[in-house]
């Protein structure tokens, strides 16, 4: 699955991936967009798309999740040049945490400075409902591992870096304004990173709630930390697709996640378009 150990990834290898992408696309993107589970239909909004399967990109990774398209799409959205990952990579697929820096570093090598991360998440906060959209203001990651473990690449960022404004406060305000313009009542809260692939137990959800988490998912945080290391501006949005384990007296299923994604696609797509249109 992996091309080689992450320790051997040089800046030149990231740049080789970026050069391949830029040659295929013919232009440099300004905004990066990562589409999570049940959100792949947003990729259809991109105009004049250039579609590149992940497997064709040198030194890149390959998605194994059935609901993820596993392709990079470059084109325009609301008049802005975008680079969209339709499908992402997860620790539970068998990658090491250190592997998960690759997509965001390649994005930056392509010219991206602002990234929008999206995901499907389960609601820990009992006032949330499926179909809600949550702006991530902070996260909890208690796994003990970091995607930035290993040799530091000074070309991307410092060995030790601040994450107090990881989810860029200025841009969170922009998202709230976009929601108001569309008549959407957005949530804002803390995302708990769980490694998966199993959904969480009711006891784990109770513990997460005590710690201050509002939603839980299996992605986004590794990408966010990589963006923070490189000083990139970041927006992260969770589509609440289900109530987390134990909140309701029913099991959590992947089918529920996909169904909520389909029902909420119009609102979520409208919000993404509004955000992109207002980014400088």
Backbone as JSON, one array per atom type, in Angstrom:
{
  "sequence": "XXXXXXXXXXXXXXXXXXXXXXXXXXXXXXXXXXXXXXXXXXXXXXXXXXXXXXXXXXXXXXXXXXXXXXXXXXXXXXXXXXXXXXXXXXXXXXXXXXXXXXXXXXXXXXXXXXXXXXXXXXXXXXXXXXXXXXXXXXXXXXXXXXXXXXXXXXXXXXXXXXXXXXXXXXXXXXXXXXXXXXXXXXXXXXXXXXXXXXXXXXXXXXXXXXXXXXXXXXXXXXXXXXXXXXXXXXXXXXXXXXXXXXXXXXXXXXXXXXXXXXXXXXXXXXXXXXXXXXXX",
  "N": [[0.83, -1.21, 0.0], [1.87, 1.3, 0.89], [4.22, 3.53, -0.61], [6.86, 3.83, 0.24], [8.84, 4.0, 3.27], [7.96, 6.78, 5.35], [10.08, 8.23, 6.39], [11.9, 8.4, 4.37], [10.93, 10.23, 2.61], [11.65, 12.95, 0.76], [11.85, 16.53, 0.3], [11.96, 16.91, -2.4], [10.57, 14.72, -3.37], [7.92, 15.22, -2.63], [7.61, 17.5, -4.17], [7.87, 16.43, -6.71], [5.5, 15.0, -6.98], [3.72, 17.17, -6.9], [4.54, 18.59, -9.2], [3.79, 16.82, -11.22], [1.01, 16.87, -10.94], [0.45, 19.61, -11.44], [1.31, 19.86, -14.06], [-0.55, 18.26, -15.37], [-2.87, 19.66, -14.74], [-2.48, 22.29, -15.63], [-2.6, 24.75, -14.4], [-2.15, 26.65, -11.34], [-3.59, 25.87, -8.22], [-5.55, 27.73, -5.78], [-7.06, 27.19, -3.55], [-7.55, 24.49, -1.35], [-9.54, 21.58, -1.09], [-11.0, 19.07, 0.82], [-12.89, 16.22, 0.67], [-14.99, 14.37, 2.69], [-16.4, 11.26, 3.98], [-19.49, 10.41, 2.48], [-19.74, 12.84, 1.24], [-18.87, 13.17, -1.3], [-20.27, 14.01, -3.59], [-20.04, 16.72, -3.83], [-17.91, 17.22, -5.44], [-18.85, 17.3, -8.0], [-19.56, 19.87, -8.5], [-17.44, 21.28, -9.43], [-16.06, 23.16, -12.02], [-14.9, 22.74, -15.4], [-13.26, 20.4, -14.96], [-10.19, 18.71, -14.21], [-9.35, 15.49, -13.83], [-7.59, 13.33, -11.76], [-6.65, 10.17, -10.96], [-5.69, 8.95, -7.75], [-3.83, 6.88, -7.79], [-2.23, 7.38, -9.96], [-0.53, 9.44, -9.34], [2.74, 10.35, -8.63], [4.48, 9.16, -5.76], [2.3, 9.37, -4.05], [-0.62, 8.49, -2.05], [-3.02, 5.76, -1.79], [-6.49, 5.52, -1.77], [-8.63, 3.39, 0.11], [-11.23, 3.21, 0.9], [-14.54, 2.37, 0.27], [-16.6, 4.24, -0.24], [-15.27, 6.47, -1.04], [-14.08, 8.33, -3.74], [-11.43, 8.47, -4.56], [-9.76, 10.23, -6.05], [-8.14, 13.09, -7.48], [-9.26, 16.33, -8.15], [-9.06, 19.07, -10.19], [-9.94, 22.39, -10.92], [-12.36, 24.98, -11.41], [-14.28, 26.74, -8.97], [-16.89, 28.71, -8.11], [-15.51, 30.73, -9.41], [-12.95, 30.52, -8.41], [-9.73, 28.96, -8.32], [-9.46, 25.62, -7.62], [-8.33, 22.75, -5.76], [-9.28, 19.62, -5.33], [-9.71, 16.96, -3.14], [-11.29, 14.07, -3.63], [-12.19, 11.97, -1.53], [-10.18, 10.62, 1.08], [-7.37, 9.77, 3.24], [-6.81, 7.42, 5.89], [-5.8, 6.47, 9.2], [-6.85, 3.99, 9.94], [-6.88, 2.53, 7.61], [-4.49, 1.33, 7.38], [-2.29, 2.87, 7.04], [0.56, 4.54, 8.42], [0.67, 7.1, 10.96], [2.55, 9.0, 10.2], [2.55, 8.84, 7.44], [0.35, 10.28, 6.69], [0.78, 12.96, 6.3], [1.29, 13.46, 3.69], [-0.69, 14.24, 1.57], [-1.44, 16.95, 2.25], [1.0, 18.28, 2.26], [1.74, 17.99, -0.41], [-0.32, 19.47, -1.55], [0.38, 22.06, -0.64], [2.8, 22.37, -1.99], [1.79, 22.6, -4.5], [0.78, 25.12, -4.48], [-1.36, 25.81, -2.86], [-2.79, 27.65, -0.2], [-4.9, 27.99, 1.49], [-7.07, 25.81, 3.1], [-9.96, 23.74, 3.03], [-11.4, 21.48, 5.04], [-13.54, 18.68, 5.17], [-15.88, 16.51, 6.82], [-17.73, 13.54, 7.79], [-19.5, 13.12, 10.77], [-20.23, 11.82, 14.06], [-22.7, 12.8, 16.43], [-21.91, 13.88, 19.62], [-22.68, 15.81, 21.4], [-25.75, 16.25, 22.82], [-27.68, 18.01, 22.0], [-27.39, 18.32, 19.33], [-28.4, 17.37, 15.97], [-28.86, 14.88, 13.37], [-27.85, 15.97, 10.17], [-27.16, 18.52, 10.9], [-24.63, 21.06, 10.58], [-21.38, 21.45, 11.66], [-19.01, 23.82, 12.6], [-15.66, 23.29, 13.08], [-13.99, 24.2, 15.93], [-11.96, 23.47, 17.55], [-9.98, 20.61, 18.59], [-9.84, 17.29, 20.04], [-7.33, 14.99, 20.55], [-6.28, 12.09, 21.58], [-4.66, 9.95, 21.06], [-1.95, 9.74, 21.24], [-0.11, 9.62, 19.19], [1.42, 11.39, 16.41], [1.09, 12.97, 13.2], [3.32, 14.4, 12.58], [5.48, 13.18, 13.65], [8.83, 11.94, 13.66], [11.63, 12.62, 11.37], [12.01, 16.11, 11.04], [10.92, 18.27, 8.47], [12.31, 21.06, 7.68], [11.8, 22.79, 5.63], [9.08, 22.84, 5.39], [8.08, 23.54, 7.9], [8.57, 24.46, 11.42], [10.19, 22.43, 13.98], [8.81, 22.41, 16.47], [5.59, 23.71, 16.98], [2.95, 26.14, 17.22], [-0.5, 25.52, 17.99], [-2.73, 26.89, 18.73], [-4.42, 28.46, 17.24], [-5.26, 26.75, 15.27], [-7.55, 25.98, 13.77], [-8.48, 28.32, 11.89], [-9.36, 31.29, 13.37], [-10.29, 33.7, 12.26], [-11.34, 32.82, 9.82], [-13.32, 31.12, 10.69], [-15.19, 32.93, 11.56], [-15.91, 33.99, 9.07], [-17.18, 31.76, 7.96], [-19.41, 31.51, 9.64], [-20.78, 33.86, 8.93], [-21.35, 33.24, 6.26], [-23.1, 31.1, 6.63], [-25.25, 32.44, 7.87], [-26.04, 34.08, 5.75], [-27.14, 32.2, 4.08], [-29.24, 31.28, 5.5], [-28.76, 29.2, 7.23], [-28.46, 27.44, 10.24], [-25.72, 27.13, 11.9], [-23.66, 24.93, 13.82], [-21.02, 25.14, 16.27], [-18.11, 23.68, 17.42], [-16.19, 21.21, 19.31], [-14.15, 18.71, 17.97], [-13.67, 15.28, 18.26], [-11.04, 13.09, 17.73], [-11.04, 9.83, 16.71], [-9.54, 6.65, 16.15], [-10.72, 4.46, 14.79], [-11.31, 1.4, 12.79], [-13.77, 0.71, 13.88], [-16.89, 1.88, 15.18], [-17.4, 4.06, 18.03], [-17.62, 2.99, 21.49], [-20.49, 3.11, 23.73], [-19.56, 3.82, 26.31], [-17.12, 5.05, 25.73], [-18.06, 7.28, 24.32], [-19.46, 8.62, 26.35], [-17.28, 9.34, 27.95], [-15.89, 11.03, 26.19], [-17.73, 13.11, 25.99], [-17.63, 14.16, 28.58], [-15.08, 15.17, 28.5], [-15.4, 17.3, 26.84], [-16.02, 17.16, 24.13], [-17.91, 17.65, 21.12], [-18.54, 16.34, 18.78], [-17.62, 13.38, 16.93], [-15.17, 11.69, 14.96], [-13.21, 9.96, 12.39], [-11.14, 11.17, 11.03], [-9.52, 14.07, 9.52], [-8.1, 15.47, 11.68], [-5.36, 14.75, 11.49], [-4.73, 15.86, 9.03], [-5.3, 18.53, 9.58], [-3.34, 19.15, 11.53], [-1.05, 18.88, 9.99], [-1.42, 20.97, 8.17], [-1.3, 23.08, 10.02], [1.38, 22.91, 10.83], [2.59, 23.87, 8.54], [1.69, 26.43, 8.43], [-0.69, 27.08, 7.13], [-3.87, 28.51, 6.24], [-6.99, 27.49, 7.62], [-10.12, 25.87, 7.37], [-12.53, 23.83, 8.88], [-15.14, 21.53, 8.62], [-17.83, 19.68, 9.93], [-20.25, 17.39, 8.92], [-22.99, 16.42, 10.6], [-23.92, 13.24, 10.81], [-25.1, 11.24, 12.24], [-26.29, 10.23, 15.51], [-24.05, 9.68, 18.13], [-22.79, 6.55, 19.52], [-24.88, 5.11, 21.98], [-26.28, 7.44, 22.54], [-28.77, 7.3, 21.35], [-31.08, 4.57, 21.47], [-30.11, 2.57, 19.55], [-28.2, 0.92, 16.96], [-25.12, 2.2, 15.47], [-24.58, 2.82, 12.07], [-22.87, 2.47, 8.89], [-24.47, 2.89, 6.71], [-26.38, 4.71, 7.6], [-24.83, 6.99, 7.84], [-24.21, 7.5, 5.12], [-26.8, 7.94, 4.08], [-27.72, 10.24, 5.45], [-25.83, 12.0, 4.48], [-26.61, 12.17, 1.79], [-29.14, 13.37, 2.04], [-28.49, 15.83, 3.08], [-26.94, 17.07, 1.26], [-27.49, 19.28, -0.44], [-27.64, 21.63, 1.22], [-25.09, 21.55, 2.36], [-23.43, 21.71, 0.13], [-24.17, 24.25, -0.83], [-23.2, 25.85, 1.22], [-20.42, 25.39, 1.08], [-19.89, 26.48, -1.46], [-20.58, 29.17, -1.01], [-18.67, 29.87, 0.91], [-16.25, 29.51, -0.52], [-16.59, 31.44, -2.51], [-16.22, 33.76, -1.09], [-13.68, 33.72, -0.08], [-10.5, 35.24, -0.02]],
  "CA": [[0.0, 0.0, 0.0], [2.72, 2.49, 0.97], [5.29, 3.55, -1.6], [8.12, 3.67, 0.96], [8.71, 4.61, 4.6], [7.88, 8.23, 5.32], [11.4, 8.8, 6.71], [12.66, 8.59, 3.13], [10.3, 11.24, 1.77], [12.38, 14.21, 0.68], [11.07, 17.63, -0.26], [11.93, 16.71, -3.84], [9.53, 13.74, -3.69], [6.66, 15.95, -2.57], [7.56, 18.41, -5.31], [7.64, 15.62, -7.92], [4.05, 14.77, -7.04], [3.08, 18.44, -7.25], [4.85, 18.92, -10.6], [2.95, 15.97, -12.06], [-0.36, 17.39, -10.85], [0.36, 20.91, -12.09], [1.44, 19.65, -15.51], [-1.84, 17.76, -15.85], [-3.93, 20.67, -14.54], [-2.2, 23.46, -16.43], [-2.71, 25.97, -13.6], [-1.94, 26.46, -9.91], [-4.79, 26.1, -7.41], [-5.44, 28.63, -4.64], [-7.82, 26.65, -2.41], [-7.63, 23.04, -1.27], [-10.8, 21.07, -0.55], [-10.97, 17.63, 1.09], [-14.25, 15.74, 0.84], [-15.04, 13.19, 3.52], [-17.43, 10.25, 3.74], [-20.84, 10.84, 2.13], [-19.72, 14.21, 0.73], [-18.19, 13.16, -2.58], [-21.04, 14.66, -4.65], [-19.62, 18.11, -3.96], [-16.92, 17.31, -6.51], [-19.55, 17.56, -9.26], [-19.74, 21.31, -8.66], [-16.21, 21.89, -9.98], [-16.16, 23.41, -13.45], [-13.72, 22.44, -16.22], [-12.42, 19.57, -14.1], [-9.13, 17.78, -14.6], [-9.47, 14.42, -12.84], [-6.39, 12.51, -11.69], [-6.73, 9.13, -9.94], [-4.56, 8.98, -6.82], [-2.84, 5.86, -8.14], [-1.36, 7.88, -11.04], [0.3, 10.53, -8.84], [3.98, 9.83, -8.03], [4.73, 9.33, -4.32], [1.06, 9.68, -3.36], [-1.23, 7.36, -1.38], [-4.19, 5.21, -2.47], [-7.64, 5.37, -0.88], [-9.22, 2.05, 0.11], [-12.6, 3.29, 1.42], [-15.43, 2.18, -0.88], [-17.42, 5.42, -0.5], [-14.4, 7.56, -1.46], [-13.76, 8.17, -5.16], [-10.0, 8.24, -4.71], [-9.22, 11.0, -7.16], [-7.88, 14.52, -7.32], [-9.99, 17.09, -9.16], [-8.65, 20.46, -10.28], [-10.81, 23.17, -11.79], [-12.8, 26.23, -10.79], [-15.5, 26.74, -8.18], [-17.21, 30.12, -7.81], [-14.47, 31.56, -10.0], [-11.65, 30.31, -7.75], [-9.03, 27.74, -8.7], [-9.49, 24.71, -6.48], [-7.73, 21.41, -5.83], [-10.22, 18.88, -4.49], [-9.51, 15.53, -2.9], [-12.55, 13.33, -3.47], [-11.7, 10.82, -0.78], [-8.96, 10.92, 1.84], [-6.65, 8.62, 3.79], [-7.05, 7.27, 7.31], [-4.95, 5.55, 9.95], [-7.44, 2.64, 9.99], [-6.62, 1.84, 6.36], [-3.19, 0.67, 7.47], [-1.21, 3.84, 6.95], [1.1, 5.1, 9.66], [0.34, 8.52, 11.1], [3.52, 9.8, 9.47], [2.18, 8.85, 6.01], [-0.83, 11.1, 6.44], [1.17, 14.33, 5.95], [1.62, 13.57, 2.27], [-1.59, 15.04, 0.73], [-1.42, 18.39, 2.53], [2.29, 18.82, 1.81], [1.67, 18.09, -1.87], [-1.19, 20.62, -1.83], [1.13, 23.3, -0.49], [3.76, 22.45, -3.08], [1.05, 23.01, -5.7], [0.44, 26.53, -4.35], [-2.51, 26.01, -1.98], [-2.51, 28.26, 1.1], [-6.11, 27.88, 2.31], [-7.63, 24.46, 2.97], [-11.26, 23.44, 3.62], [-11.55, 20.06, 5.33], [-14.91, 18.29, 5.52], [-16.0, 15.13, 7.27], [-18.97, 13.08, 8.39], [-19.2, 12.91, 12.19], [-21.31, 11.46, 14.96], [-22.96, 13.82, 17.44], [-21.77, 13.6, 21.05], [-23.54, 16.82, 22.01], [-27.11, 15.73, 22.68], [-28.55, 19.01, 21.38], [-27.2, 18.24, 17.89], [-29.25, 16.45, 15.24], [-28.36, 14.54, 12.03], [-28.08, 17.02, 9.19], [-26.5, 19.75, 11.35], [-23.25, 21.31, 10.14], [-20.59, 21.99, 12.76], [-17.7, 24.42, 12.37], [-14.72, 22.8, 14.09], [-13.24, 25.28, 16.55], [-10.82, 22.86, 18.24], [-10.12, 19.16, 18.58], [-9.21, 16.43, 21.04], [-6.65, 13.83, 19.95], [-5.61, 11.47, 22.72], [-4.05, 8.71, 20.59], [-0.53, 9.73, 21.6], [0.73, 9.69, 17.99], [1.28, 12.61, 15.62], [1.59, 12.84, 11.83], [4.59, 15.12, 12.45], [6.53, 12.38, 14.27], [9.9, 11.57, 12.74], [12.48, 13.73, 10.95], [11.29, 17.33, 10.66], [11.3, 18.92, 7.21], [12.32, 22.49, 7.98], [11.25, 23.52, 4.49], [7.64, 22.94, 5.58], [7.73, 24.2, 9.14], [9.49, 24.23, 12.52], [10.03, 21.21, 14.75], [7.73, 22.65, 17.45], [4.75, 24.77, 16.41], [1.76, 26.48, 17.99], [-1.76, 25.12, 17.36], [-3.83, 27.55, 19.44], [-5.35, 28.98, 16.23], [-5.17, 25.77, 14.2], [-8.75, 26.18, 12.96], [-8.28, 29.76, 11.82], [-10.49, 32.01, 13.97], [-10.8, 34.68, 11.29], [-12.13, 32.13, 8.81], [-14.52, 30.61, 11.34], [-16.15, 34.05, 11.48], [-16.38, 34.04, 7.69], [-18.13, 30.65, 7.76], [-20.65, 31.86, 10.33], [-21.46, 34.84, 8.08], [-21.87, 32.51, 5.1], [-24.28, 30.37, 7.09], [-26.34, 33.4, 8.06], [-26.5, 34.51, 4.43], [-27.91, 31.11, 3.47], [-30.31, 30.88, 6.4], [-28.38, 27.95, 7.89], [-28.08, 27.57, 11.64], [-24.53, 26.3, 12.04], [-23.09, 24.65, 15.13], [-19.57, 25.33, 16.37], [-17.73, 22.87, 18.55], [-14.93, 20.47, 19.42], [-14.16, 17.42, 17.27], [-12.83, 14.25, 18.88], [-10.45, 12.19, 16.74], [-10.96, 8.41, 17.06], [-8.79, 6.03, 15.05], [-11.54, 3.52, 14.04], [-12.52, 1.64, 11.99], [-15.01, 0.47, 14.61], [-17.48, 3.04, 15.83], [-17.03, 4.14, 19.44], [-18.55, 2.37, 22.43], [-21.22, 4.09, 24.54], [-18.72, 4.31, 27.41], [-16.17, 6.01, 25.15], [-18.8, 8.51, 24.0], [-19.69, 9.33, 27.61], [-16.0, 9.93, 28.35], [-15.62, 12.14, 25.27], [-18.62, 14.22, 26.37], [-17.08, 14.74, 29.81], [-13.87, 15.9, 28.12], [-15.77, 18.53, 26.14], [-16.21, 16.97, 22.69], [-19.27, 17.79, 20.59], [-18.72, 15.39, 17.68], [-16.5, 12.44, 16.83], [-14.93, 11.11, 13.65], [-11.97, 9.21, 12.22], [-10.3, 11.84, 10.03], [-9.44, 15.53, 9.62], [-7.12, 16.02, 12.62], [-4.0, 14.59, 10.96], [-4.58, 16.86, 7.97], [-5.28, 19.85, 10.22], [-2.04, 19.34, 12.15], [-0.07, 19.09, 8.91], [-1.62, 22.36, 7.71], [-0.78, 23.96, 11.07], [2.85, 22.88, 10.74], [3.02, 24.65, 7.38], [1.16, 27.79, 8.53], [-1.78, 27.28, 6.17], [-5.18, 28.88, 6.77], [-7.76, 26.26, 7.67], [-11.53, 25.75, 7.76], [-12.92, 22.42, 8.97], [-16.59, 21.41, 8.8], [-18.38, 18.34, 10.13], [-21.67, 17.13, 8.71], [-23.45, 15.47, 11.62], [-24.69, 12.24, 10.06], [-25.75, 10.3, 13.16], [-26.02, 10.41, 16.93], [-23.0, 8.73, 18.52], [-23.22, 5.35, 20.22], [-25.42, 5.29, 23.32], [-27.17, 8.6, 22.63], [-30.06, 6.71, 21.05], [-31.11, 3.12, 21.69], [-30.03, 1.92, 18.24], [-26.81, 0.82, 16.53], [-24.58, 3.16, 14.5], [-24.26, 2.11, 10.84], [-22.34, 3.25, 7.79], [-25.58, 3.25, 5.82], [-26.98, 5.92, 8.15], [-23.93, 8.08, 7.47], [-24.39, 7.8, 3.7], [-28.14, 8.46, 3.83], [-27.76, 11.64, 5.91], [-25.05, 12.76, 3.53], [-27.43, 12.43, 0.6], [-30.23, 14.29, 2.38], [-27.95, 17.14, 3.46], [-25.98, 17.48, 0.23], [-27.79, 20.61, -1.0], [-27.22, 22.66, 2.17], [-23.64, 21.52, 2.53], [-22.85, 22.23, -1.12], [-24.41, 25.69, -0.88], [-22.29, 26.48, 2.18], [-19.06, 25.35, 0.52], [-19.81, 27.45, -2.55], [-20.59, 30.52, -0.42], [-17.36, 30.09, 1.54], [-15.23, 29.67, -1.57], [-16.81, 32.71, -3.2], [-15.81, 34.87, -0.22], [-12.26, 33.64, 0.28], [-9.63, 36.14, -0.8]],
  "C": [[0.86, 1.25, 0.0], [3.82, 2.39, -0.08], [6.65, 3.27, -0.95], [7.95, 4.29, 2.33], [8.76, 6.13, 4.52], [9.21, 8.89, 5.61], [12.18, 9.12, 5.44], [12.05, 9.64, 2.21], [11.09, 12.54, 1.86], [11.44, 15.28, 0.16], [10.93, 17.45, -1.77], [10.84, 15.7, -4.24], [8.15, 14.36, -3.62], [6.51, 16.84, -3.8], [7.33, 17.65, -6.62], [6.16, 15.3, -8.09], [3.33, 16.03, -7.48], [3.33, 18.8, -8.72], [4.0, 18.1, -11.56], [1.52, 16.5, -12.1], [-0.5, 18.69, -11.63], [0.49, 20.79, -13.61], [0.12, 19.15, -16.1], [-2.92, 18.84, -15.8], [-3.73, 21.91, -15.4], [-2.31, 24.78, -15.7], [-2.52, 25.65, -12.13], [-3.23, 26.73, -9.14], [-4.5, 27.08, -6.27], [-6.04, 28.02, -3.37], [-7.81, 25.13, -2.48], [-8.93, 22.63, -0.6], [-10.69, 19.56, -0.38], [-12.38, 17.18, 1.43], [-14.24, 14.42, 1.61], [-16.16, 12.25, 3.13], [-18.78, 10.9, 3.5], [-20.89, 12.23, 1.52], [-19.11, 14.31, -0.66], [-18.94, 13.86, -3.7], [-20.67, 16.12, -4.83], [-18.63, 18.29, -5.11], [-17.57, 17.63, -7.85], [-19.77, 19.04, -9.51], [-18.56, 21.97, -9.37], [-16.32, 21.98, -11.5], [-14.82, 23.15, -14.14], [-12.74, 21.52, -15.46], [-11.34, 18.8, -14.85], [-9.07, 16.74, -13.49], [-8.25, 13.51, -12.91], [-6.58, 11.45, -10.6], [-5.48, 9.16, -9.04], [-3.44, 8.03, -7.25], [-1.86, 6.33, -9.23], [-0.37, 8.92, -10.55], [1.56, 9.95, -8.2], [4.04, 10.13, -6.53], [3.49, 9.68, -3.51], [0.55, 8.42, -2.67], [-2.47, 6.91, -2.15], [-5.31, 4.99, -1.47], [-8.23, 3.97, -1.02], [-10.67, 2.05, 0.58], [-13.57, 3.29, 0.25], [-16.22, 3.43, -1.23], [-16.59, 6.63, -0.93], [-13.95, 7.32, -2.9], [-12.28, 7.91, -5.39], [-9.4, 8.96, -5.9], [-9.08, 12.47, -6.81], [-8.57, 15.25, -8.47], [-9.55, 18.54, -9.09], [-9.53, 21.18, -11.28], [-11.19, 24.45, -11.09], [-14.12, 26.02, -10.06], [-15.74, 28.17, -7.74], [-16.09, 31.06, -8.27], [-13.09, 31.41, -9.38], [-11.04, 28.99, -8.21], [-8.93, 26.82, -7.48], [-8.8, 23.39, -6.82], [-8.51, 20.57, -4.83], [-9.81, 17.42, -4.38], [-10.87, 14.89, -2.68], [-12.19, 11.98, -2.85], [-10.38, 11.16, -0.12], [-8.38, 9.63, 2.38], [-6.77, 8.62, 5.31], [-6.03, 6.3, 7.93], [-5.52, 4.13, 9.88], [-7.26, 1.87, 8.69], [-5.3, 1.08, 6.37], [-2.01, 1.6, 7.3], [-0.71, 4.2, 8.34], [0.69, 6.56, 9.74], [1.27, 9.38, 10.26], [3.23, 9.86, 7.97], [1.15, 9.92, 5.69], [-0.51, 12.58, 6.23], [1.21, 14.54, 4.44], [0.64, 14.46, 1.49], [-1.5, 16.54, 0.97], [-0.09, 19.02, 2.1], [2.31, 18.95, 0.29], [0.78, 19.27, -2.26], [-0.4, 21.93, -1.71], [2.16, 23.46, -1.59], [3.1, 22.86, -4.39], [0.64, 24.49, -5.64], [-0.72, 26.84, -3.42], [-2.06, 26.62, -0.66], [-3.72, 28.23, 2.04], [-6.76, 26.53, 2.03], [-8.99, 24.4, 3.67], [-11.35, 21.93, 3.8], [-13.0, 19.78, 5.68], [-14.9, 16.84, 5.99], [-17.44, 14.82, 7.66], [-18.65, 12.71, 9.83], [-20.45, 12.5, 12.94], [-21.46, 12.51, 16.05], [-22.79, 13.25, 18.84], [-22.65, 14.56, 21.83], [-25.0, 16.44, 21.76], [-28.1, 16.75, 22.12], [-28.41, 19.01, 19.86], [-28.17, 17.23, 17.29], [-28.61, 16.09, 13.89], [-28.79, 15.58, 11.0], [-27.5, 18.35, 9.6], [-25.11, 19.84, 10.74], [-22.52, 22.0, 11.27], [-19.27, 22.57, 12.25], [-16.78, 23.89, 13.46], [-13.9, 23.98, 14.62], [-11.98, 24.77, 17.23], [-10.99, 21.35, 18.16], [-9.47, 18.53, 19.8], [-8.62, 15.23, 20.32], [-5.81, 13.2, 21.06], [-4.97, 10.13, 22.34], [-2.58, 8.61, 20.97], [0.4, 9.81, 20.41], [0.45, 10.98, 17.23], [1.75, 12.36, 14.2], [2.95, 13.52, 11.64], [5.74, 14.41, 13.17], [7.59, 12.03, 13.22], [10.73, 12.79, 12.34], [11.65, 14.94, 10.54], [11.83, 17.86, 9.35], [11.18, 20.42, 7.41], [11.73, 23.31, 6.84], [9.74, 23.71, 4.63], [7.27, 23.68, 6.86], [8.69, 23.82, 10.26], [9.2, 22.91, 13.25], [8.86, 21.31, 15.74], [6.9, 23.85, 16.97], [3.48, 24.92, 17.22], [0.49, 26.05, 17.25], [-2.96, 25.77, 18.05], [-4.84, 28.18, 18.48], [-5.31, 28.06, 15.01], [-6.33, 25.91, 13.22], [-9.01, 27.69, 12.91], [-9.51, 30.55, 12.26], [-11.11, 32.98, 12.99], [-11.72, 34.0, 10.27], [-13.37, 31.47, 9.42], [-15.61, 31.69, 11.35], [-16.74, 34.18, 10.09], [-17.43, 32.96, 7.44], [-19.46, 30.96, 8.44], [-21.46, 32.86, 9.51], [-22.08, 34.18, 6.86], [-23.12, 31.73, 5.47], [-25.47, 31.27, 7.27], [-26.91, 33.85, 6.72], [-27.4, 33.47, 3.76], [-29.08, 30.66, 4.34], [-30.05, 29.57, 7.11], [-27.97, 28.24, 9.34], [-26.92, 26.61, 11.92], [-24.18, 26.09, 13.52], [-21.61, 25.01, 15.11], [-19.1, 24.57, 17.6], [-16.42, 22.13, 18.39], [-15.1, 19.07, 18.81], [-13.2, 16.46, 17.97], [-12.35, 13.29, 17.79], [-10.34, 10.78, 17.32], [-10.36, 7.66, 15.87], [-9.63, 5.05, 14.23], [-10.78, 2.23, 13.71], [-13.83, 1.34, 12.72], [-15.56, 1.79, 15.12], [-17.21, 2.96, 17.33], [-18.06, 3.42, 20.31], [-19.33, 3.45, 23.17], [-20.39, 4.65, 25.68], [-17.7, 5.32, 26.9], [-16.85, 7.34, 24.84], [-19.08, 9.3, 25.28], [-18.42, 10.02, 28.08], [-15.66, 11.14, 27.48], [-16.47, 13.36, 25.63], [-18.1, 14.92, 27.62], [-15.86, 15.6, 29.49], [-14.16, 17.17, 27.31], [-15.96, 18.4, 24.64], [-17.68, 17.1, 22.31], [-19.58, 16.8, 19.48], [-17.47, 14.53, 17.58], [-16.41, 11.9, 15.41], [-13.54, 10.53, 13.56], [-11.0, 9.87, 11.25], [-10.0, 13.27, 10.47], [-8.29, 16.04, 10.49], [-5.69, 15.87, 12.1], [-3.73, 15.61, 9.86], [-4.48, 18.26, 8.57], [-3.91, 20.13, 10.85], [-0.95, 19.57, 11.11], [-0.19, 20.5, 8.36], [-1.07, 23.34, 8.73], [0.72, 24.03, 11.06], [3.35, 23.78, 9.64], [2.46, 26.08, 7.4], [0.05, 28.1, 7.55], [-3.05, 27.72, 6.89], [-6.11, 27.69, 6.62], [-9.2, 26.48, 8.12], [-11.82, 24.26, 7.83], [-14.39, 22.35, 9.36], [-16.98, 19.95, 8.95], [-19.86, 18.33, 9.77], [-22.07, 16.07, 9.73], [-24.39, 14.47, 10.95], [-25.44, 11.27, 10.97], [-25.5, 10.74, 14.59], [-25.04, 9.32, 17.35], [-23.57, 7.6, 19.38], [-23.72, 5.66, 21.63], [-26.33, 6.48, 23.47], [-28.6, 8.16, 22.36], [-29.98, 5.2, 21.25], [-31.18, 2.4, 20.34], [-28.57, 1.87, 17.82], [-26.42, 1.94, 15.56], [-24.17, 2.36, 13.26], [-23.68, 3.04, 9.78], [-23.41, 3.69, 6.82], [-26.27, 4.53, 6.29], [-26.15, 7.14, 7.78], [-24.16, 8.49, 6.02], [-25.75, 8.43, 3.41], [-28.26, 9.92, 4.28], [-26.96, 12.52, 4.97], [-25.84, 13.12, 2.29], [-28.5, 13.46, 0.88], [-29.73, 15.71, 2.63], [-27.06, 17.74, 2.39], [-26.23, 18.9, -0.27], [-27.32, 21.72, -0.08], [-25.7, 22.71, 2.29], [-22.95, 22.09, 1.29], [-23.0, 23.74, -1.21], [-23.45, 26.42, 0.05], [-20.87, 26.5, 1.64], [-18.91, 26.38, -0.59], [-19.77, 28.88, -2.02], [-19.24, 30.84, 0.22], [-16.3, 30.36, 0.49], [-15.36, 31.02, -2.26], [-16.28, 33.9, -2.41], [-14.35, 34.81, 0.22], [-11.44, 34.55, -0.63], [-8.58, 35.34, -1.56]]
}
